[in-house]
Amino acid sequence: MLKFCERKQNKKRKMSNSEDSQQYLTDMLVKEEDDASGDESDRQDGHGSMLREQDRFLPICNIIKIMKVPVPQNGKIAKDARECIQECVSEFISFISSEAIERSVAENRKTVNGDDLLVAFSNLGFDNYVEPLSIYLQKYRESNKSDRNLFLEGSYMQTDDANDSGKQ
């Protein structure tokens, strides 16, 4: 966790002086001030709207399912440990996402893609994740391509069947 915080600090130092970077820093400072005040019910996003806890964090039930995998059958996970992991995982995802978004904005794109995430992992020092994630991304894309082809072939077959029955 300490390395993650150090990387986050280094990212803040590396950011350019662009308008997006200034907005990011402003948002982070506001967030840090809110963290210091301890009043989580009054958190706001960068646009002044209120953020509920369920909007800021991943669902706790999903995190618990993942956390239970290595825990023995009779083992238990403390509530504060679950909440701590929930916050850390959500912050980590936001950290990676903000770097990926920065890349897509720099390339004048509105959509963040898998390649943006891979570059973000690399830029933030998570190089050991890049290779397995790129393999997963490649397999995912191949799977989607084959699913799409099956769907198109199925709808083509249905069209042919309809044409054949109309001829008889």
JSON list of C-alpha atoms in Angstrom, two decimals:
[
{"chain": "A", "resi": 1, "resn": "MET", "atom": "CA", "xyz": [0.00, 0.00, 0.00]},
{"chain": "A", "resi": 2, "resn": "LEU", "atom": "CA", "xyz": [2.90, 2.31, 0.76]},
{"chain": "A", "resi": 3, "resn": "LYS", "atom": "CA", "xyz": [4.27, 1.89, -2.77]},
{"chain": "A", "resi": 4, "resn": "PHE", "atom": "CA", "xyz": [0.84, 2.76, -4.17]},
{"chain": "A", "resi": 5, "resn": "CYS", "atom": "CA", "xyz": [0.78, 6.02, -2.18]},
{"chain": "A", "resi": 6, "resn": "GLU", "atom": "CA", "xyz": [4.32, 6.86, -3.28]},
{"chain": "A", "resi": 7, "resn": "ARG", "atom": "CA", "xyz": [3.37, 6.26, -6.92]},
{"chain": "A", "resi": 8, "resn": "LYS", "atom": "CA", "xyz": [0.34, 8.47, -6.49]},
{"chain": "A", "resi": 9, "resn": "GLN", "atom": "CA", "xyz": [2.55, 11.26, -5.14]},
{"chain": "A", "resi": 10, "resn": "ASN", "atom": "CA", "xyz": [5.01, 10.78, -8.02]},
{"chain": "A", "resi": 11, "resn": "LYS", "atom": "CA", "xyz": [2.15, 10.96, -10.52]},
{"chain": "A", "resi": 12, "resn": "LYS", "atom": "CA", "xyz": [1.09, 14.30, -9.08]},
{"chain": "A", "resi": 13, "resn": "ARG", "atom": "CA", "xyz": [4.64, 15.59, -9.53]},
{"chain": "A", "resi": 14, "resn": "LYS", "atom": "CA", "xyz": [4.89, 14.31, -13.12]},
{"chain": "A", "resi": 15, "resn": "MET", "atom": "CA", "xyz": [1.66, 15.83, -14.35]},
{"chain": "A", "resi": 16, "resn": "SER", "atom": "CA", "xyz": [1.92, 18.57, -16.93]},
{"chain": "A", "resi": 17, "resn": "ASN", "atom": "CA", "xyz": [0.56, 22.07, -16.39]},
{"chain": "A", "resi": 18, "resn": "SER", "atom": "CA", "xyz": [-2.38, 21.49, -18.69]},
{"chain": "A", "resi": 19, "resn": "GLU", "atom": "CA", "xyz": [-5.86, 22.58, -17.70]},
{"chain": "A", "resi": 20, "resn": "ASP", "atom": "CA", "xyz": [-6.93, 18.96, -17.07]},
{"chain": "A", "resi": 21, "resn": "SER", "atom": "CA", "xyz": [-3.98, 18.44, -14.75]},
{"chain": "A", "resi": 22, "resn": "GLN", "atom": "CA", "xyz": [-4.82, 21.58, -12.82]},
{"chain": "A", "resi": 23, "resn": "GLN", "atom": "CA", "xyz": [-8.42, 20.40, -12.44]},
{"chain": "A", "resi": 24, "resn": "TYR", "atom": "CA", "xyz": [-7.17, 16.99, -11.27]},
{"chain": "A", "resi": 25, "resn": "LEU", "atom": "CA", "xyz": [-4.91, 18.58, -8.66]},
{"chain": "A", "resi": 26, "resn": "THR", "atom": "CA", "xyz": [-7.69, 20.86, -7.48]},
{"chain": "A", "resi": 27, "resn": "ASP", "atom": "CA", "xyz": [-10.04, 17.89, -7.16]},
{"chain": "A", "resi": 28, "resn": "MET", "atom": "CA", "xyz": [-7.39, 15.92, -5.26]},
{"chain": "A", "resi": 29, "resn": "LEU", "atom": "CA", "xyz": [-6.75, 18.81, -2.86]},
{"chain": "A", "resi": 30, "resn": "VAL", "atom": "CA", "xyz": [-10.47, 19.18, -2.20]},
{"chain": "A", "resi": 31, "resn": "LYS", "atom": "CA", "xyz": [-10.68, 15.42, -1.62]},
{"chain": "A", "resi": 32, "resn": "GLU", "atom": "CA", "xyz": [-7.73, 15.51, 0.78]},
{"chain": "A", "resi": 33, "resn": "GLU", "atom": "CA", "xyz": [-9.32, 18.40, 2.68]},
{"chain": "A", "resi": 34, "resn": "ASP", "atom": "CA", "xyz": [-12.57, 16.42, 2.88]},
{"chain": "A", "resi": 35, "resn": "ASP", "atom": "CA", "xyz": [-10.62, 13.38, 4.11]},
{"chain": "A", "resi": 36, "resn": "ALA", "atom": "CA", "xyz": [-9.00, 15.52, 6.79]},
{"chain": "A", "resi": 37, "resn": "SER", "atom": "CA", "xyz": [-12.36, 16.90, 7.92]},
{"chain": "A", "resi": 38, "resn": "GLY", "atom": "CA", "xyz": [-13.72, 13.37, 8.28]},
{"chain": "A", "resi": 39, "resn": "ASP", "atom": "CA", "xyz": [-17.19, 14.29, 7.01]},
{"chain": "A", "resi": 40, "resn": "GLU", "atom": "CA", "xyz": [-17.79, 11.74, 4.27]},
{"chain": "A", "resi": 41, "resn": "SER", "atom": "CA", "xyz": [-21.44, 12.60, 3.75]},
{"chain": "A", "resi": 42, "resn": "ASP", "atom": "CA", "xyz": [-20.55, 15.98, 2.23]},
{"chain": "A", "resi": 43, "resn": "ARG", "atom": "CA", "xyz": [-18.15, 14.78, -0.48]},
{"chain": "A", "resi": 44, "resn": "GLN", "atom": "CA", "xyz": [-18.58, 16.40, -3.86]},
{"chain": "A", "resi": 45, "resn": "ASP", "atom": "CA", "xyz": [-17.23, 15.62, -7.29]},
{"chain": "A", "resi": 46, "resn": "GLY", "atom": "CA", "xyz": [-15.45, 18.27, -9.37]},
{"chain": "A", "resi": 47, "resn": "HIS", "atom": "CA", "xyz": [-18.79, 19.63, -10.60]},
{"chain": "A", "resi": 48, "resn": "GLY", "atom": "CA", "xyz": [-20.34, 20.41, -7.22]},
{"chain": "A", "resi": 49, "resn": "SER", "atom": "CA", "xyz": [-22.76, 17.48, -7.07]},
{"chain": "A", "resi": 50, "resn": "MET", "atom": "CA", "xyz": [-22.88, 15.26, -4.01]},
{"chain": "A", "resi": 51, "resn": "LEU", "atom": "CA", "xyz": [-21.21, 11.85, -4.16]},
{"chain": "A", "resi": 52, "resn": "ARG", "atom": "CA", "xyz": [-22.76, 9.07, -2.16]},
{"chain": "A", "resi": 53, "resn": "GLU", "atom": "CA", "xyz": [-20.50, 6.36, -0.73]},
{"chain": "A", "resi": 54, "resn": "GLN", "atom": "CA", "xyz": [-21.93, 3.77, -3.12]},
{"chain": "A", "resi": 55, "resn": "ASP", "atom": "CA", "xyz": [-20.98, 6.07, -6.02]},
{"chain": "A", "resi": 56, "resn": "ARG", "atom": "CA", "xyz": [-17.39, 6.41, -4.83]},
{"chain": "A", "resi": 57, "resn": "PHE", "atom": "CA", "xyz": [-16.65, 2.76, -4.04]},
{"chain": "A", "resi": 58, "resn": "LEU", "atom": "CA", "xyz": [-17.07, -0.60, -5.73]},
{"chain": "A", "resi": 59, "resn": "PRO", "atom": "CA", "xyz": [-19.90, -2.68, -4.28]},
{"chain": "A", "resi": 60, "resn": "ILE", "atom": "CA", "xyz": [-18.76, -4.33, -1.04]},
{"chain": "A", "resi": 61, "resn": "CYS", "atom": "CA", "xyz": [-20.40, -7.67, -1.96]},
{"chain": "A", "resi": 62, "resn": "ASN", "atom": "CA", "xyz": [-18.17, -8.00, -5.03]},
{"chain": "A", "resi": 63, "resn": "ILE", "atom": "CA", "xyz": [-15.08, -7.23, -2.98]},
{"chain": "A", "resi": 64, "resn": "ILE", "atom": "CA", "xyz": [-16.07, -9.72, -0.29]},
{"chain": "A", "resi": 65, "resn": "LYS", "atom": "CA", "xyz": [-16.48, -12.47, -2.93]},
{"chain": "A", "resi": 66, "resn": "ILE", "atom": "CA", "xyz": [-12.94, -11.85, -4.15]},
{"chain": "A", "resi": 67, "resn": "MET", "atom": "CA", "xyz": [-11.53, -11.60, -0.63]},
{"chain": "A", "resi": 68, "resn": "LYS", "atom": "CA", "xyz": [-13.10, -14.91, 0.42]},
{"chain": "A", "resi": 69, "resn": "VAL", "atom": "CA", "xyz": [-11.25, -16.93, -2.25]},
{"chain": "A", "resi": 70, "resn": "PRO", "atom": "CA", "xyz": [-7.97, -17.37, -0.30]},
{"chain": "A", "resi": 71, "resn": "VAL", "atom": "CA", "xyz": [-9.61, -17.43, 3.14]},
{"chain": "A", "resi": 72, "resn": "PRO", "atom": "CA", "xyz": [-10.27, -20.90, 4.64]},
{"chain": "A", "resi": 73, "resn": "GLN", "atom": "CA", "xyz": [-13.88, -22.12, 4.79]},
{"chain": "A", "resi": 74, "resn": "ASN", "atom": "CA", "xyz": [-14.19, -21.34, 8.51]},
{"chain": "A", "resi": 75, "resn": "GLY", "atom": "CA", "xyz": [-12.24, -18.05, 8.27]},
{"chain": "A", "resi": 76, "resn": "LYS", "atom": "CA", "xyz": [-13.81, -14.65, 8.65]},
{"chain": "A", "resi": 77, "resn": "ILE", "atom": "CA", "xyz": [-12.97, -11.18, 7.36]},
{"chain": "A", "resi": 78, "resn": "ALA", "atom": "CA", "xyz": [-13.40, -8.25, 9.71]},
{"chain": "A", "resi": 79, "resn": "LYS", "atom": "CA", "xyz": [-15.74, -5.44, 8.68]},
{"chain": "A", "resi": 80, "resn": "ASP", "atom": "CA", "xyz": [-13.01, -2.80, 8.91]},
{"chain": "A", "resi": 81, "resn": "ALA", "atom": "CA", "xyz": [-10.73, -4.96, 6.71]},
{"chain": "A", "resi": 82, "resn": "ARG", "atom": "CA", "xyz": [-13.48, -5.23, 4.09]},
{"chain": "A", "resi": 83, "resn": "GLU", "atom": "CA", "xyz": [-14.09, -1.49, 4.14]},
{"chain": "A", "resi": 84, "resn": "CYS", "atom": "CA", "xyz": [-10.37, -0.74, 3.97]},
{"chain": "A", "resi": 85, "resn": "ILE", "atom": "CA", "xyz": [-9.90, -3.00, 0.94]},
{"chain": "A", "resi": 86, "resn": "GLN", "atom": "CA", "xyz": [-13.02, -1.52, -0.65]},
{"chain": "A", "resi": 87, "resn": "GLU", "atom": "CA", "xyz": [-11.59, 1.97, -0.36]},
{"chain": "A", "resi": 88, "resn": "CYS", "atom": "CA", "xyz": [-8.10, 0.92, -1.53]},
{"chain": "A", "resi": 89, "resn": "VAL", "atom": "CA", "xyz": [-9.40, -0.97, -4.56]},
{"chain": "A", "resi": 90, "resn": "SER", "atom": "CA", "xyz": [-11.67, 1.89, -5.55]},
{"chain": "A", "resi": 91, "resn": "GLU", "atom": "CA", "xyz": [-8.85, 4.41, -5.20]},
{"chain": "A", "resi": 92, "resn": "PHE", "atom": "CA", "xyz": [-6.50, 2.19, -7.21]},
{"chain": "A", "resi": 93, "resn": "ILE", "atom": "CA", "xyz": [-9.02, 1.92, -10.04]},
{"chain": "A", "resi": 94, "resn": "SER", "atom": "CA", "xyz": [-9.51, 5.69, -10.00]},
{"chain": "A", "resi": 95, "resn": "PHE", "atom": "CA", "xyz": [-5.75, 6.17, -10.06]},
{"chain": "A", "resi": 96, "resn": "ILE", "atom": "CA", "xyz": [-5.25, 3.93, -13.12]},
{"chain": "A", "resi": 97, "resn": "SER", "atom": "CA", "xyz": [-8.35, 5.31, -14.83]},
{"chain": "A", "resi": 98, "resn": "SER", "atom": "CA", "xyz": [-7.28, 8.93, -14.45]},
{"chain": "A", "resi": 99, "resn": "GLU", "atom": "CA", "xyz": [-3.97, 8.14, -16.14]},
{"chain": "A", "resi": 100, "resn": "ALA", "atom": "CA", "xyz": [-5.77, 6.31, -18.98]},
{"chain": "A", "resi": 101, "resn": "ILE", "atom": "CA", "xyz": [-8.25, 9.16, -19.37]},
{"chain": "A", "resi": 102, "resn": "GLU", "atom": "CA", "xyz": [-5.39, 11.63, -19.54]},
{"chain": "A", "resi": 103, "resn": "ARG", "atom": "CA", "xyz": [-3.90, 9.66, -22.45]},
{"chain": "A", "resi": 104, "resn": "SER", "atom": "CA", "xyz": [-7.18, 9.50, -24.37]},
{"chain": "A", "resi": 105, "resn": "VAL", "atom": "CA", "xyz": [-7.77, 13.23, -23.87]},
{"chain": "A", "resi": 106, "resn": "ALA", "atom": "CA", "xyz": [-4.23, 13.96, -25.07]},
{"chain": "A", "resi": 107, "resn": "GLU", "atom": "CA", "xyz": [-5.04, 12.00, -28.25]},
{"chain": "A", "resi": 108, "resn": "ASN", "atom": "CA", "xyz": [-8.36, 13.85, -28.67]},
{"chain": "A", "resi": 109, "resn": "ARG", "atom": "CA", "xyz": [-10.46, 10.76, -28.05]},
{"chain": "A", "resi": 110, "resn": "LYS", "atom": "CA", "xyz": [-13.55, 10.51, -25.88]},
{"chain": "A", "resi": 111, "resn": "THR", "atom": "CA", "xyz": [-13.32, 6.76, -25.32]},
{"chain": "A", "resi": 112, "resn": "VAL", "atom": "CA", "xyz": [-10.79, 5.06, -23.07]},
{"chain": "A", "resi": 113, "resn": "ASN", "atom": "CA", "xyz": [-9.75, 1.68, -24.46]},
{"chain": "A", "resi": 114, "resn": "GLY", "atom": "CA", "xyz": [-7.78, -1.29, -23.16]},
{"chain": "A", "resi": 115, "resn": "ASP", "atom": "CA", "xyz": [-4.55, -0.04, -24.68]},
{"chain": "A", "resi": 116, "resn": "ASP", "atom": "CA", "xyz": [-4.90, 3.21, -22.71]},
{"chain": "A", "resi": 117, "resn": "LEU", "atom": "CA", "xyz": [-5.15, 1.17, -19.52]},
{"chain": "A", "resi": 118, "resn": "LEU", "atom": "CA", "xyz": [-2.06, -0.87, -20.42]},
{"chain": "A", "resi": 119, "resn": "VAL", "atom": "CA", "xyz": [-0.06, 2.31, -21.02]},
{"chain": "A", "resi": 120, "resn": "ALA", "atom": "CA", "xyz": [-1.37, 3.72, -17.73]},
{"chain": "A", "resi": 121, "resn": "PHE", "atom": "CA", "xyz": [-0.18, 0.62, -15.84]},
{"chain": "A", "resi": 122, "resn": "SER", "atom": "CA", "xyz": [3.23, 0.97, -17.46]},
{"chain": "A", "resi": 123, "resn": "ASN", "atom": "CA", "xyz": [3.50, 4.73, -16.84]},
{"chain": "A", "resi": 124, "resn": "LEU", "atom": "CA", "xyz": [2.60, 4.31, -13.18]},
{"chain": "A", "resi": 125, "resn": "GLY", "atom": "CA", "xyz": [5.22, 1.63, -12.58]},
{"chain": "A", "resi": 126, "resn": "PHE", "atom": "CA", "xyz": [3.00, -1.44, -12.64]},
{"chain": "A", "resi": 127, "resn": "ASP", "atom": "CA", "xyz": [5.05, -3.02, -15.44]},
{"chain": "A", "resi": 128, "resn": "ASN", "atom": "CA", "xyz": [4.65, -6.54, -14.08]},
{"chain": "A", "resi": 129, "resn": "TYR", "atom": "CA", "xyz": [0.89, -6.33, -14.82]},
{"chain": "A", "resi": 130, "resn": "VAL", "atom": "CA", "xyz": [1.24, -5.16, -18.42]},
{"chain": "A", "resi": 131, "resn": "GLU", "atom": "CA", "xyz": [2.12, -8.51, -20.02]},
{"chain": "A", "resi": 132, "resn": "PRO", "atom": "CA", "xyz": [-0.63, -10.63, -18.38]},
{"chain": "A", "resi": 133, "resn": "LEU", "atom": "CA", "xyz": [-3.20, -7.90, -18.97]},
{"chain": "A", "resi": 134, "resn": "SER", "atom": "CA", "xyz": [-2.21, -7.53, -22.63]},
{"chain": "A", "resi": 135, "resn": "ILE", "atom": "CA", "xyz": [-2.57, -11.30, -23.09]},
{"chain": "A", "resi": 136, "resn": "TYR", "atom": "CA", "xyz": [-5.99, -11.17, -21.42]},
{"chain": "A", "resi": 137, "resn": "LEU", "atom": "CA", "xyz": [-7.02, -8.17, -23.57]},
{"chain": "A", "resi": 138, "resn": "GLN", "atom": "CA", "xyz": [-5.97, -10.00, -26.74]},
{"chain": "A", "resi": 139, "resn": "LYS", "atom": "CA", "xyz": [-7.95, -13.12, -25.77]},
{"chain": "A", "resi": 140, "resn": "TYR", "atom": "CA", "xyz": [-10.94, -10.97, -24.82]},
{"chain": "A", "resi": 141, "resn": "ARG", "atom": "CA", "xyz": [-10.89, -9.22, -28.19]},
{"chain": "A", "resi": 142, "resn": "GLU", "atom": "CA", "xyz": [-10.60, -12.54, -30.03]},
{"chain": "A", "resi": 143, "resn": "SER", "atom": "CA", "xyz": [-13.52, -13.93, -28.04]},
{"chain": "A", "resi": 144, "resn": "ASN", "atom": "CA", "xyz": [-15.68, -10.91, -28.82]},
{"chain": "A", "resi": 145, "resn": "LYS", "atom": "CA", "xyz": [-14.74, -11.15, -32.49]},
{"chain": "A", "resi": 146, "resn": "SER", "atom": "CA", "xyz": [-15.73, -14.83, -32.67]},
{"chain": "A", "resi": 147, "resn": "ASP", "atom": "CA", "xyz": [-18.97, -14.14, -30.74]},
{"chain": "A", "resi": 148, "resn": "ARG", "atom": "CA", "xyz": [-19.78, -11.34, -33.17]},
{"chain": "A", "resi": 149, "resn": "ASN", "atom": "CA", "xyz": [-19.06, -13.60, -36.15]},
{"chain": "A", "resi": 150, "resn": "LEU", "atom": "CA", "xyz": [-21.31, -16.32, -34.72]},
{"chain": "A", "resi": 151, "resn": "PHE", "atom": "CA", "xyz": [-24.08, -13.79, -34.22]},
{"chain": "A", "resi": 152, "resn": "LEU", "atom": "CA", "xyz": [-23.71, -12.46, -37.76]},
{"chain": "A", "resi": 153, "resn": "GLU", "atom": "CA", "xyz": [-23.63, -16.00, -39.21]},
{"chain": "A", "resi": 154, "resn": "GLY", "atom": "CA", "xyz": [-26.73, -16.90, -37.18]},
{"chain": "A", "resi": 155, "resn": "SER", "atom": "CA", "xyz": [-28.68, -13.90, -38.42]},
{"chain": "A", "resi": 156, "resn": "TYR", "atom": "CA", "xyz": [-27.46, -14.59, -41.98]},
{"chain": "A", "resi": 157, "resn": "MET", "atom": "CA", "xyz": [-28.71, -18.20, -41.65]},
{"chain": "A", "resi": 158, "resn": "GLN", "atom": "CA", "xyz": [-32.09, -16.99, -40.39]},
{"chain": "A", "resi": 159, "resn": "THR", "atom": "CA", "xyz": [-32.34, -14.64, -43.38]},
{"chain": "A", "resi": 160, "resn": "ASP", "atom": "CA", "xyz": [-31.52, -17.50, -45.75]},
{"chain": "A", "resi": 161, "resn": "ASP", "atom": "CA", "xyz": [-34.08, -19.77, -44.05]},
{"chain": "A", "resi": 162, "resn": "ALA", "atom": "CA", "xyz": [-36.73, -17.09, -44.38]},
{"chain": "A", "resi": 163, "resn": "ASN", "atom": "CA", "xyz": [-35.88, -16.58, -48.07]},
{"chain": "A", "resi": 164, "resn": "ASP", "atom": "CA", "xyz": [-35.94, -20.35, -48.69]},
{"chain": "A", "resi": 165, "resn": "SER", "atom": "CA", "xyz": [-39.34, -20.80, -47.07]},
{"chain": "A", "resi": 166, "resn": "GLY", "atom": "CA", "xyz": [-40.71, -17.87, -49.05]},
{"chain": "A", "resi": 167, "resn": "LYS", "atom": "CA", "xyz": [-39.66, -19.51, -52.35]},
{"chain": "A", "resi": 168, "resn": "GLN", "atom": "CA", "xyz": [-41.51, -22.75, -51.70]}
]
